[in-house]
CSV table of C-alpha atoms in Angstrom, one decimal:
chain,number,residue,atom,x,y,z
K,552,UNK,CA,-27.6,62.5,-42.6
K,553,UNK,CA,-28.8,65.8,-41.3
K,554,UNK,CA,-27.1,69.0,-41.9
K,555,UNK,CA,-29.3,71.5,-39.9
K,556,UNK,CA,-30.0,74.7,-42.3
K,557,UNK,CA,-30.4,78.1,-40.6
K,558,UNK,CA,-34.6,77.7,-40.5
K,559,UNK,CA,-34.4,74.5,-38.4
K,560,UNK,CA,-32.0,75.7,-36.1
K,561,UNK,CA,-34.4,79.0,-35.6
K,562,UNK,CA,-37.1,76.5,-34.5
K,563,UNK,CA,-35.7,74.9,-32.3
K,564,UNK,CA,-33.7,77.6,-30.8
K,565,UNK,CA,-37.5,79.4,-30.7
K,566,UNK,CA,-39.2,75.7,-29.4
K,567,UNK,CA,-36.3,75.2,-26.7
K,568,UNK,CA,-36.2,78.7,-25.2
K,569,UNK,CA,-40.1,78.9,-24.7
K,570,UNK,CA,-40.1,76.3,-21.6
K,571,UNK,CA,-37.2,74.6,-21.3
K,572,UNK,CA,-36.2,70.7,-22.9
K,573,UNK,CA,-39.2,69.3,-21.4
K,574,UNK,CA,-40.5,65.7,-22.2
K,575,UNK,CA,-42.7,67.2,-24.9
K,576,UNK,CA,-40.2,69.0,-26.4
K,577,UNK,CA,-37.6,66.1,-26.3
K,578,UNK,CA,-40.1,63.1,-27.9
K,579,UNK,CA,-40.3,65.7,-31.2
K,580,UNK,CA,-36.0,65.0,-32.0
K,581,UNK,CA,-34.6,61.7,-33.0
K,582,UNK,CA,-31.9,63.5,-34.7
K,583,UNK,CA,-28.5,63.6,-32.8
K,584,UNK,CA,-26.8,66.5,-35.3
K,585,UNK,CA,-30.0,68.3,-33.8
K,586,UNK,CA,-29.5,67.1,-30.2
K,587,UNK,CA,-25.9,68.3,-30.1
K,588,UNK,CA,-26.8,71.7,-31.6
K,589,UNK,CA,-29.3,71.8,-29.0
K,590,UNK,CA,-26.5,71.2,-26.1
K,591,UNK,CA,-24.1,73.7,-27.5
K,592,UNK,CA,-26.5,76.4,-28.0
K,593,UNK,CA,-26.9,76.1,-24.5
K,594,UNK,CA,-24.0,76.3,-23.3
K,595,UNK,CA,-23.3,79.2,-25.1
K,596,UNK,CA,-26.1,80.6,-23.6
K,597,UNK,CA,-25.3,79.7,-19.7
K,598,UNK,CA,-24.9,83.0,-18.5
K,599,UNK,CA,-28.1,84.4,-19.8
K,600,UNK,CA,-31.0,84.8,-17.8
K,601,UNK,CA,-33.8,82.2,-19.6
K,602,UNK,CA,-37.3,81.2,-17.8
K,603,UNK,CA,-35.9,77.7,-17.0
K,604,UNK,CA,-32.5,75.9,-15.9
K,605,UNK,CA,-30.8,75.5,-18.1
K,606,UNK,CA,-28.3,72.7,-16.6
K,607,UNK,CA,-31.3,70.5,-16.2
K,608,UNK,CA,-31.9,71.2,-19.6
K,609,UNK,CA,-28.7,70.0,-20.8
K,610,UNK,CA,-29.0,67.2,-18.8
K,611,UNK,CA,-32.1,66.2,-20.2
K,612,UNK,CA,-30.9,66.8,-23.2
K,613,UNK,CA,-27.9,64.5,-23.1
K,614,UNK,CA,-29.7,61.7,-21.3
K,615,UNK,CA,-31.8,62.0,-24.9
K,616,UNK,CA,-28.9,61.9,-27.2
K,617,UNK,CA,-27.0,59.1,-25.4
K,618,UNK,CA,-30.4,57.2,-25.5
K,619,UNK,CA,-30.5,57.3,-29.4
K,620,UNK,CA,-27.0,56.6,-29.5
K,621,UNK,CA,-27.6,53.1,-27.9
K,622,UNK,CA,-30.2,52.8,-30.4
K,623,UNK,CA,-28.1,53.2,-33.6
K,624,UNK,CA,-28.3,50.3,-35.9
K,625,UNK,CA,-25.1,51.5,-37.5
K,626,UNK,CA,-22.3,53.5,-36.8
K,627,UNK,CA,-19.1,54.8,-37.9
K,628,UNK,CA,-15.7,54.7,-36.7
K,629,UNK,CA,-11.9,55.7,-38.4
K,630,UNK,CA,-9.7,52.3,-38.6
K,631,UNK,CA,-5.7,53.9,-38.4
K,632,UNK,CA,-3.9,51.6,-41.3
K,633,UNK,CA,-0.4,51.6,-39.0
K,634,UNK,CA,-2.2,49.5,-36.4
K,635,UNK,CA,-5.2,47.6,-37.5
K,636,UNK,CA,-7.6,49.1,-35.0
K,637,UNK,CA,-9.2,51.9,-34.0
K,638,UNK,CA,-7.4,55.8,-34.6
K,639,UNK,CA,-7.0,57.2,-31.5
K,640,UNK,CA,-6.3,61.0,-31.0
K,641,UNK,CA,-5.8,62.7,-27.4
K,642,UNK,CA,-7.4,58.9,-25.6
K,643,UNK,CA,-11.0,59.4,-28.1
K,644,UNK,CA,-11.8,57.2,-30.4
K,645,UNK,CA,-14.2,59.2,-33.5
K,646,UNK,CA,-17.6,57.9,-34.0
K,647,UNK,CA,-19.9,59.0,-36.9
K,648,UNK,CA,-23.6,59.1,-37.1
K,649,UNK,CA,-23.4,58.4,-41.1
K,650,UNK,CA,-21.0,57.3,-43.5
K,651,UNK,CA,-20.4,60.6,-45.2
K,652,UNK,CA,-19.2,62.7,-41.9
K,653,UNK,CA,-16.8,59.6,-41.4
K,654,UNK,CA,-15.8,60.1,-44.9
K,655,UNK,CA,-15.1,63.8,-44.5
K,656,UNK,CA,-13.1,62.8,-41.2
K,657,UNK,CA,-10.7,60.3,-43.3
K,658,UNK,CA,-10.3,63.4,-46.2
K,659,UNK,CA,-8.9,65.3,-43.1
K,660,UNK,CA,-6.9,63.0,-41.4
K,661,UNK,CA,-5.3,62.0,-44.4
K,662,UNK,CA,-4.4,66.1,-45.2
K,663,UNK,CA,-2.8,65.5,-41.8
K,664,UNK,CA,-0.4,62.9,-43.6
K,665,UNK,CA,-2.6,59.9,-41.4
K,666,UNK,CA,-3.8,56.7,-43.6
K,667,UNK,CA,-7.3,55.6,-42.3
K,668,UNK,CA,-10.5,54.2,-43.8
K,669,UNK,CA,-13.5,53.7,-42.5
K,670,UNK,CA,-14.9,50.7,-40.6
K,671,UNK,CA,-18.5,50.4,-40.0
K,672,UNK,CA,-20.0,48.9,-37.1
K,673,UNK,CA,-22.3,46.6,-39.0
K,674,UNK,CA,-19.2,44.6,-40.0
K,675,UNK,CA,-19.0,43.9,-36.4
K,676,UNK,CA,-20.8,40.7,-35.4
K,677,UNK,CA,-22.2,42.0,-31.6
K,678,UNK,CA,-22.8,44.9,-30.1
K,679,UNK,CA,-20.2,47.3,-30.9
K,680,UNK,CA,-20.3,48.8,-27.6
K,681,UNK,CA,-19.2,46.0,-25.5
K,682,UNK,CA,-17.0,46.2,-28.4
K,683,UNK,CA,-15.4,49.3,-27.4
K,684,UNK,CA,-15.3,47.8,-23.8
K,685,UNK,CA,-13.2,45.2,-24.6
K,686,UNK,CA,-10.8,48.0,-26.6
K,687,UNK,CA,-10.5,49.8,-23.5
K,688,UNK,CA,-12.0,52.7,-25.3
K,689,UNK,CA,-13.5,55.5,-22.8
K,690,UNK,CA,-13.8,58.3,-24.1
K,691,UNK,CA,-15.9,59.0,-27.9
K,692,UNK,CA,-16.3,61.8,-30.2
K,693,UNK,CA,-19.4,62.1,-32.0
K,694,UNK,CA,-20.2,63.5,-35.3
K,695,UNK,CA,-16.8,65.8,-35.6
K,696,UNK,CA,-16.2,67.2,-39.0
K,697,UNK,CA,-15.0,70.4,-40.1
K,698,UNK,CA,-19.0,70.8,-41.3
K,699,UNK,CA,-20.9,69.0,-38.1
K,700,UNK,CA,-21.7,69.8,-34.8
K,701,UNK,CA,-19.8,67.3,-32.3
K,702,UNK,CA,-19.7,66.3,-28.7
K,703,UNK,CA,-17.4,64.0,-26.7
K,704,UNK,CA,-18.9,61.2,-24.8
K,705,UNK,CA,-18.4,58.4,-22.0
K,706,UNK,CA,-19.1,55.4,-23.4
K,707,UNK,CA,-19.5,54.3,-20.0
K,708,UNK,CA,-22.9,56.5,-20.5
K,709,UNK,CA,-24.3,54.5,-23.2
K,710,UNK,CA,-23.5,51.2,-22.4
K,711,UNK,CA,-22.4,50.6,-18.1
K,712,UNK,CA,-19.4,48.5,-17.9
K,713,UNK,CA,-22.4,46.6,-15.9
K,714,UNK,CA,-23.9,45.9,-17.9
K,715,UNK,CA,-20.9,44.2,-20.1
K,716,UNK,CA,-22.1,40.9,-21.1
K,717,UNK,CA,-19.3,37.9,-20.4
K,718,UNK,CA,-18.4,34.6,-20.2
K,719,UNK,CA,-19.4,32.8,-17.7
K,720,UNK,CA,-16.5,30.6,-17.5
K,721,UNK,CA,-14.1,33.4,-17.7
K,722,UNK,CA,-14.2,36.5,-16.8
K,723,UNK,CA,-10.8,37.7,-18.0
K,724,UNK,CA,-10.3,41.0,-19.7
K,725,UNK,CA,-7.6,43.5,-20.0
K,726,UNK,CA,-9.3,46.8,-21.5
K,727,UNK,CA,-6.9,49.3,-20.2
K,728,UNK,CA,-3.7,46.9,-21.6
K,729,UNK,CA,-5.6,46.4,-24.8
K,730,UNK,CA,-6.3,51.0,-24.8
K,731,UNK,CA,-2.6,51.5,-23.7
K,732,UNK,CA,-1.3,49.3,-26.8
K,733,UNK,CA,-3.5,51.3,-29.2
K,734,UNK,CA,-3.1,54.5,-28.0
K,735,UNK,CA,0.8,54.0,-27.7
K,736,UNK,CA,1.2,52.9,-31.5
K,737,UNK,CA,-1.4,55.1,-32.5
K,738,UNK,CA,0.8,57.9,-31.0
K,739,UNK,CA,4.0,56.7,-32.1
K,740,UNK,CA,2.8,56.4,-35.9
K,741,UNK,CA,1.2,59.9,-35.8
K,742,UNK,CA,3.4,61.6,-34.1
K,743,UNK,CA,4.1,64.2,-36.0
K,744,UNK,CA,0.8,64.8,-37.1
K,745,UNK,CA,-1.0,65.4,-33.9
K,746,UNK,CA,1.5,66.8,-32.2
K,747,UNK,CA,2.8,64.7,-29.6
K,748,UNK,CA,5.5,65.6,-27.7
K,749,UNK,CA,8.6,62.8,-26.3
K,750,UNK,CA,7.5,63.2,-23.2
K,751,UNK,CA,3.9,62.5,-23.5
K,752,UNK,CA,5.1,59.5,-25.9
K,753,UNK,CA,7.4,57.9,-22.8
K,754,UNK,CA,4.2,58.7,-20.3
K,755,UNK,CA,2.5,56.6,-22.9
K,756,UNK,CA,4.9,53.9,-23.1
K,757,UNK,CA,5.4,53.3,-19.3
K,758,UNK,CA,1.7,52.9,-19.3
K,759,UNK,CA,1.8,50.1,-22.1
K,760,UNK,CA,4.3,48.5,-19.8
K,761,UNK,CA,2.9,48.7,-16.8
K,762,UNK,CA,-0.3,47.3,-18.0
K,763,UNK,CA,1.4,45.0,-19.8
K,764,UNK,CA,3.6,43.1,-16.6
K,765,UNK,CA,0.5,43.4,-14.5
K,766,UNK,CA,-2.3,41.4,-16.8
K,767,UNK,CA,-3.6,38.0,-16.9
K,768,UNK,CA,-3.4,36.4,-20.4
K,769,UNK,CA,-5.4,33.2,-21.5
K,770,UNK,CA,-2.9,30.7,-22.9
K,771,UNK,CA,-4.7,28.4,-25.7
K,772,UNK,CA,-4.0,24.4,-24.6
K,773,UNK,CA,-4.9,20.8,-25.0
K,774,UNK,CA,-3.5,18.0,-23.8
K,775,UNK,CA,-1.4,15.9,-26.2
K,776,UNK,CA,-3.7,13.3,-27.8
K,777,UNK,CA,-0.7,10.8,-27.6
K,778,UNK,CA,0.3,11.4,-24.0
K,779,UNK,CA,-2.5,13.0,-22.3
K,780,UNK,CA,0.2,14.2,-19.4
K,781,UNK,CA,1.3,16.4,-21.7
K,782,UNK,CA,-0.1,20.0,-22.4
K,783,UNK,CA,0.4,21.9,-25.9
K,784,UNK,CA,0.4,25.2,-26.3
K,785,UNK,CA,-1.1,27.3,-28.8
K,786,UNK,CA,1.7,28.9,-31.3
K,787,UNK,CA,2.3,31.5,-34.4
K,788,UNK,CA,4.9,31.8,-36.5
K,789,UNK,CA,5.5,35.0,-37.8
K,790,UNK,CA,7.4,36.2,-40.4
K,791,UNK,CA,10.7,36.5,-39.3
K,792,UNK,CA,10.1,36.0,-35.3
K,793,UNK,CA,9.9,32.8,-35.8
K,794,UNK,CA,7.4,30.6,-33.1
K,795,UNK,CA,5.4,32.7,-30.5
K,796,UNK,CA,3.7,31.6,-27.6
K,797,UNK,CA,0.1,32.3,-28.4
K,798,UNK,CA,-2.1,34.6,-25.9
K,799,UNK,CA,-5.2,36.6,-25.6
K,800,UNK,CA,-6.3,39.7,-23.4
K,801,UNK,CA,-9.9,38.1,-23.3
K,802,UNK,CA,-12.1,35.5,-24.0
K,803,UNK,CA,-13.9,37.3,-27.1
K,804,UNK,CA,-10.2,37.7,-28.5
K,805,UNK,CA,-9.3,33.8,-27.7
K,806,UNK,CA,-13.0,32.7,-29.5
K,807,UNK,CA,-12.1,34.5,-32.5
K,808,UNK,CA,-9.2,32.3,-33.1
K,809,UNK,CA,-9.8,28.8,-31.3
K,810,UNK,CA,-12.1,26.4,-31.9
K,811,UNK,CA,-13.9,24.5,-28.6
K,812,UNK,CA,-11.0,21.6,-29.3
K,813,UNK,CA,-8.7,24.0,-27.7
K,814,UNK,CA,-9.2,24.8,-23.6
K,815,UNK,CA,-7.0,27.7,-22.1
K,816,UNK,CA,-5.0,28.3,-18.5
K,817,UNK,CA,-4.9,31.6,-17.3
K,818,UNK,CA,-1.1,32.6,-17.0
K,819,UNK,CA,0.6,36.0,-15.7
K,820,UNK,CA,3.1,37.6,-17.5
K,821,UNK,CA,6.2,35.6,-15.8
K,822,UNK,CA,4.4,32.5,-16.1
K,823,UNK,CA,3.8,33.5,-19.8
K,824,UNK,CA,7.5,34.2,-20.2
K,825,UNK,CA,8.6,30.9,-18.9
K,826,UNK,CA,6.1,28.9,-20.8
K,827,UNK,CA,7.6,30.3,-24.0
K,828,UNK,CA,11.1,29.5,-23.1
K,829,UNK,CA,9.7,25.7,-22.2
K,830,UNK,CA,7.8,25.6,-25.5
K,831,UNK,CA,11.1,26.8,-27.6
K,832,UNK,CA,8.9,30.1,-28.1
K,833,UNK,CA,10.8,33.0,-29.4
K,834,UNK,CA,8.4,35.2,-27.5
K,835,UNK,CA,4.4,35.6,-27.5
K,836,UNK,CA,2.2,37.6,-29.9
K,837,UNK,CA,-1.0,39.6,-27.9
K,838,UNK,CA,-4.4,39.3,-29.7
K,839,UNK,CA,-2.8,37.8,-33.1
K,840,UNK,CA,-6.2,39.1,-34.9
K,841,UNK,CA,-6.5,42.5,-34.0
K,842,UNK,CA,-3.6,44.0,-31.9
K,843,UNK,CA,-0.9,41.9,-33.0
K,844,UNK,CA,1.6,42.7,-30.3
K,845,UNK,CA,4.4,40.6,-30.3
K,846,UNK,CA,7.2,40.7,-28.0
K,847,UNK,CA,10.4,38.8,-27.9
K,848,UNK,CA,11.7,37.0,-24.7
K,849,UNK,CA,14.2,39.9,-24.0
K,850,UNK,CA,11.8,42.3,-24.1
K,851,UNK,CA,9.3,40.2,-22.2
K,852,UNK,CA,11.7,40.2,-19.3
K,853,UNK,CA,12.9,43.8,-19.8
K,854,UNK,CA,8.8,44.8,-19.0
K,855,UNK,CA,8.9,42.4,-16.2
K,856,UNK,CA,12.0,44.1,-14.8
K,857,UNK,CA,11.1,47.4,-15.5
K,858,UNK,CA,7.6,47.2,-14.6
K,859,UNK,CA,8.6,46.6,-10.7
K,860,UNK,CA,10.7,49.2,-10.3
K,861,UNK,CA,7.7,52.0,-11.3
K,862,UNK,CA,6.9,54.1,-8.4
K,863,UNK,CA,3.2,55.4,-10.3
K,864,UNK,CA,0.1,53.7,-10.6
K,865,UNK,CA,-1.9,53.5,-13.0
């Protein structure tokens, strides 16, 4: 952890304003509290006349910090206790360069009335960028505290939806469903404490629905080993629901859960709907290890309905 004191930030403030972020200048910092500093200092400076350019400064600069934020070994991010995933505030998710700023973010979210923890990226098995591909998650804050200097982020930047890594058999995904269902709960829960209007809260909800009726879900199956014209679907039973037709929003979700005994169709939502109402499902349950969306058959149909009849795209 790096909290730059007043004789650092003179130096490089003296360092950057003698030529400019040039290659020389840039192999010297590793440390991104310093980077950031460094990229708000200019652009507090833009209107000033300097001996260099100062965009292609910043530019350089940020190339650098989104370079050695690819290369953390370890991160930090706020897990929101209402939902199970990640907090979500105004479509960023936080990310921390150390423990302790993430620590200082929970303190203040939880003055805010909000119950988080933190979740560290090591007790992610992968990388926990494709990660945040699969969560839908666009847009990162990095480093802000009350005490830090922050910056918000594409995570596109550092790591290229290109250069997502999956499965060759299936190349399913649903990372805006999975980023509408977060960020709608997440608002929901929090509503009070970060402000969010009714308004903004039904703009969020038609999203979650439209996303929603328009995916393609992997349904777990086998065949029956007794009649192999038979298929079985996966189930859950949840408290009070009852049996739910089992699906996933990808296949990183499905391997969490199934085993290689277990194949999988790819179903659309209608398809979905009438496979639980031939398997005496009471509905489905989205992701049942991290999202936990579940949905009744009534309110299946009311999204299929309702879903047709939006004029918006989103």
């Amino acid at each position: 952890m790096n909290k730059l004191n007043d004789e650092r930030k003179k130096n490089l403030e003296s360092a950057l304003f003698e030529k400019g972020a040039t290659k020389k200048f840039l192999s010297d910092i590793n440390d991104v509290q310093e980077l950031i500093f460094l990229i708000n200092l200019l652009n507090e400076r833009s209107d000033k006349n300097v001996g260099f350019n100062i965009q292609d400064s910043s530019e350089s600069i940020y190339k650098h910090l989104i370079g050695k934020l690819s290369e953390l070994s370890e991160c930090f991010f706020i897990a929101d206790a209402s939902t199970g995933g990640l907090l979500i505030k105004d479509n960023y998710a936080d990310l921390f360069t150390c423990r302790q700023f993430a620590e200082d973010a929970v303190k203040r979210y939880s003055d805010m009335g909000v119950k988080c923890s933190v979740f560290d990226s090591s007790d992610y098995k992968g990388n926990i960028f494709e990660y945040l591909y699969y969560l839908g998650i666009q847009y990162l804050m990095i480093d802000c505290t009350e005490n830090t200097y922050s910056i918000a982020v594409k995570r596109n930047d550092i790591l290229s939806n290109s250069k997502i890594r999956k499965s060759a058999e299936c190349d399913i995904d649903n990372p805006s469903l999975r980023f509408s269902i977060s960020n709608f709960y997440c608002s929901l829960n929090h509503k009070e404490s970060f402000g969010i209007d009714d308004k903004k809260l039904n703009n969020l909800q038609n999203l979650m629905i439209y996303y929603t009726a328009n995916a393609q879900y992997i349904v777990p199956s086998k065949r029956d080993s007794e009649d192999s014209s038979k298929l079985i679907m996966a189930k859950t039973v949840l408290e009070n629901q009852g049996e739910l037709l089992t699906v996933f929003t990808d296949k990183p979700e499905f391997d969490k859960s199934y085993s290689d005994e277990w194949e999988y169709i790819v179903l659309g939502l209608e398809h979905v709907l009438q496979s639980a109402v031939a398997g005496n499902c009471n509905g489905i349950v989205i992701n049942p290890s991290s999202e936990r969306l579940s949905l009744d058959r009534a309110t299946i149909s009311h999204i299929i309905k309702t879903a047709k009849t939006m004029t918006f795209k989103a």
